[in-house]
Amino acid sequence: MPDLSILATPAPYHILTYGTLMGSTFFQSFVNGIIAYQALPKPMFSQLQQKIFPVYFTMQTALPAVLALTYPGSLGGSSSISGVLEKSNKWGVLVPLATMFVTGLANVAYIGPETTRIMRERKVQGMCSIPFLYYVYGN
């Protein structure tokens, strides 16, 4: 029978979380976004992105937190949050994880919704200006 004791440590979950974060970022940035932009008309692409980005940014916020919780620690060092907060891990672990968390949180809480609001506002302005132009300038 295989030894499953490794599943009681944070290490496999840390690796899976890191792979999920990196894979989803790569796929959204270099595969999904590009193919959708090329294959869909602009209005449909916009609708797709409005649905995908909140989920994507939520993952970009949550997964760095999970990475911090599952940090396995370096040789002889602490694991989990205490390992992340060790002075020796400040620049190599804490700052990158905090940066990912803060930028993901900014995207999900403010930048994404504000961008969507502005896009909708401009779409309405564009739709309203066309009849006005016909009225002013004729056919």
GROMACS .gro file of C-alpha atoms in nm:
model
  139
    1MET     CA    1   0.000   0.000   0.000
    2PRO     CA    2   0.143   0.342  -0.092
    3ASP     CA    3   0.247   0.583   0.179
    4LEU     CA    4  -0.010   0.865   0.180
    5SER     CA    5   0.149   1.062   0.463
    6ILE     CA    6   0.259   1.330   0.217
    7LEU     CA    7  -0.109   1.425   0.180
    8ALA     CA    8  -0.110   1.534   0.545
    9THR     CA    9   0.151   1.802   0.469
   10PRO     CA   10   0.089   2.132   0.291
   11ALA     CA   11   0.346   2.063   0.016
   12PRO     CA   12   0.125   1.886  -0.243
   13TYR     CA   13  -0.151   2.143  -0.200
   14HIS     CA   14   0.102   2.423  -0.239
   15ILE     CA   15   0.229   2.271  -0.566
   16LEU     CA   16  -0.127   2.218  -0.697
   17THR     CA   17  -0.225   2.575  -0.606
   18TYR     CA   18   0.088   2.718  -0.766
   19GLY     CA   19   0.026   2.515  -1.082
   20THR     CA   20  -0.337   2.627  -1.095
   21LEU     CA   21  -0.239   2.992  -1.052
   22MET     CA   22   0.034   2.980  -1.313
   23GLY     CA   23  -0.165   2.766  -1.557
   24SER     CA   24  -0.480   2.977  -1.539
   25THR     CA   25  -0.279   3.297  -1.581
   26PHE     CA   26  -0.093   3.159  -1.882
   27PHE     CA   27  -0.408   3.015  -2.041
   28GLN     CA   28  -0.617   3.330  -1.995
   29SER     CA   29  -0.340   3.563  -2.113
   30PHE     CA   30  -0.193   3.373  -2.405
   31VAL     CA   31  -0.456   3.127  -2.524
   32ASN     CA   32  -0.815   3.204  -2.424
   33GLY     CA   33  -0.803   3.583  -2.460
   34ILE     CA   34  -0.627   3.579  -2.797
   35ILE     CA   35  -0.845   3.308  -2.951
   36ALA     CA   36  -1.167   3.465  -2.822
   37TYR     CA   37  -1.062   3.808  -2.953
   38GLN     CA   38  -0.992   3.663  -3.299
   39ALA     CA   39  -1.298   3.437  -3.316
   40LEU     CA   40  -1.576   3.649  -3.168
   41PRO     CA   41  -1.734   3.974  -3.279
   42LYS     CA   42  -1.641   4.262  -3.048
   43PRO     CA   43  -1.975   4.274  -2.859
   44MET     CA   44  -1.966   3.900  -2.790
   45PHE     CA   45  -1.598   3.915  -2.689
   46SER     CA   46  -1.682   4.197  -2.449
   47GLN     CA   47  -1.967   3.996  -2.294
   48LEU     CA   48  -1.742   3.692  -2.257
   49GLN     CA   49  -1.469   3.893  -2.088
   50GLN     CA   50  -1.723   4.054  -1.852
   51LYS     CA   51  -1.821   3.704  -1.737
   52ILE     CA   52  -1.472   3.552  -1.724
   53PHE     CA   53  -1.276   3.831  -1.556
   54PRO     CA   54  -1.458   3.837  -1.219
   55VAL     CA   55  -1.391   3.463  -1.179
   56TYR     CA   56  -1.034   3.503  -1.304
   57PHE     CA   57  -0.958   3.795  -1.072
   58THR     CA   58  -1.117   3.613  -0.777
   59MET     CA   59  -0.880   3.324  -0.845
   60GLN     CA   60  -0.591   3.572  -0.874
   61THR     CA   61  -0.684   3.697  -0.526
   62ALA     CA   62  -0.764   3.369  -0.350
   63LEU     CA   63  -0.482   3.149  -0.481
   64PRO     CA   64  -0.194   3.363  -0.343
   65ALA     CA   65  -0.366   3.344  -0.003
   66VAL     CA   66  -0.385   2.965  -0.036
   67LEU     CA   67  -0.017   2.963  -0.141
   68ALA     CA   68   0.069   3.149   0.180
   69LEU     CA   69  -0.136   2.907   0.391
   70THR     CA   70   0.021   2.601   0.230
   71TYR     CA   71   0.378   2.735   0.215
   72PRO     CA   72   0.588   2.427   0.299
   73GLY     CA   73   0.884   2.624   0.437
   74SER     CA   74   1.245   2.613   0.337
   75LEU     CA   75   1.502   2.378   0.490
   76GLY     CA   76   1.472   2.413   0.865
   77GLY     CA   77   1.226   2.700   0.833
   78SER     CA   78   0.866   2.735   0.940
   79SER     CA   79   0.576   2.650   0.714
   80SER     CA   80   0.241   2.818   0.647
   81ILE     CA   81   0.194   3.187   0.732
   82SER     CA   82   0.472   3.188   0.991
   83GLY     CA   83   0.716   3.069   0.723
   84VAL     CA   84   0.597   3.334   0.479
   85LEU     CA   85   0.645   3.602   0.745
   86GLU     CA   86   1.000   3.496   0.837
   87LYS     CA   87   1.251   3.776   0.785
   88SER     CA   88   1.459   3.562   0.548
   89ASN     CA   89   1.153   3.511   0.324
   90LYS     CA   90   1.053   3.877   0.299
   91TRP     CA   91   1.166   3.945  -0.060
   92GLY     CA   92   1.149   3.593  -0.202
   93VAL     CA   93   0.811   3.482  -0.065
   94LEU     CA   94   0.614   3.750   0.120
   95VAL     CA   95   0.649   4.040  -0.126
   96PRO     CA   96   0.558   3.835  -0.438
   97LEU     CA   97   0.259   3.671  -0.266
   98ALA     CA   98   0.141   4.003  -0.119
   99THR     CA   99   0.179   4.174  -0.458
  100MET     CA  100  -0.027   3.904  -0.631
  101PHE     CA  101  -0.292   3.920  -0.360
  102VAL     CA  102  -0.319   4.301  -0.356
  103THR     CA  103  -0.329   4.338  -0.735
  104GLY     CA  104  -0.586   4.058  -0.765
  105LEU     CA  105  -0.796   4.221  -0.493
  106ALA     CA  106  -0.770   4.561  -0.664
  107ASN     CA  107  -0.884   4.403  -0.991
  108VAL     CA  108  -1.178   4.214  -0.843
  109ALA     CA  109  -1.295   4.489  -0.608
  110TYR     CA  110  -1.236   4.809  -0.803
  111ILE     CA  111  -1.061   4.803  -1.140
  112GLY     CA  112  -1.275   4.529  -1.300
  113PRO     CA  113  -1.615   4.668  -1.195
  114GLU     CA  114  -1.511   5.024  -1.279
  115THR     CA  115  -1.389   4.917  -1.624
  116THR     CA  116  -1.716   4.734  -1.688
  117ARG     CA  117  -1.916   5.039  -1.576
  118ILE     CA  118  -1.722   5.269  -1.808
  119MET     CA  119  -1.758   5.029  -2.101
  120ARG     CA  120  -2.134   5.011  -2.050
  121GLU     CA  121  -2.155   5.389  -2.018
  122ARG     CA  122  -1.963   5.438  -2.343
  123LYS     CA  123  -2.178   5.181  -2.519
  124VAL     CA  124  -2.492   5.371  -2.418
  125GLN     CA  125  -2.334   5.700  -2.526
  126GLY     CA  126  -2.244   5.550  -2.862
  127MET     CA  127  -2.596   5.418  -2.916
  128CYS     CA  128  -2.752   5.751  -2.823
  129SER     CA  129  -2.525   5.958  -3.044
  130ILE     CA  130  -2.613   5.778  -3.369
  131PRO     CA  131  -2.980   5.894  -3.385
  132PHE     CA  132  -2.866   6.241  -3.284
  133LEU     CA  133  -2.619   6.251  -3.573
  134TYR     CA  134  -2.891   6.145  -3.816
  135TYR     CA  135  -3.116   6.419  -3.683
  136VAL     CA  136  -2.847   6.689  -3.709
  137TYR     CA  137  -2.679   6.587  -4.036
  138GLY     CA  138  -2.955   6.399  -4.214
  139ASN     CA  139  -2.906   6.077  -4.411
   0.00000   0.00000   0.00000
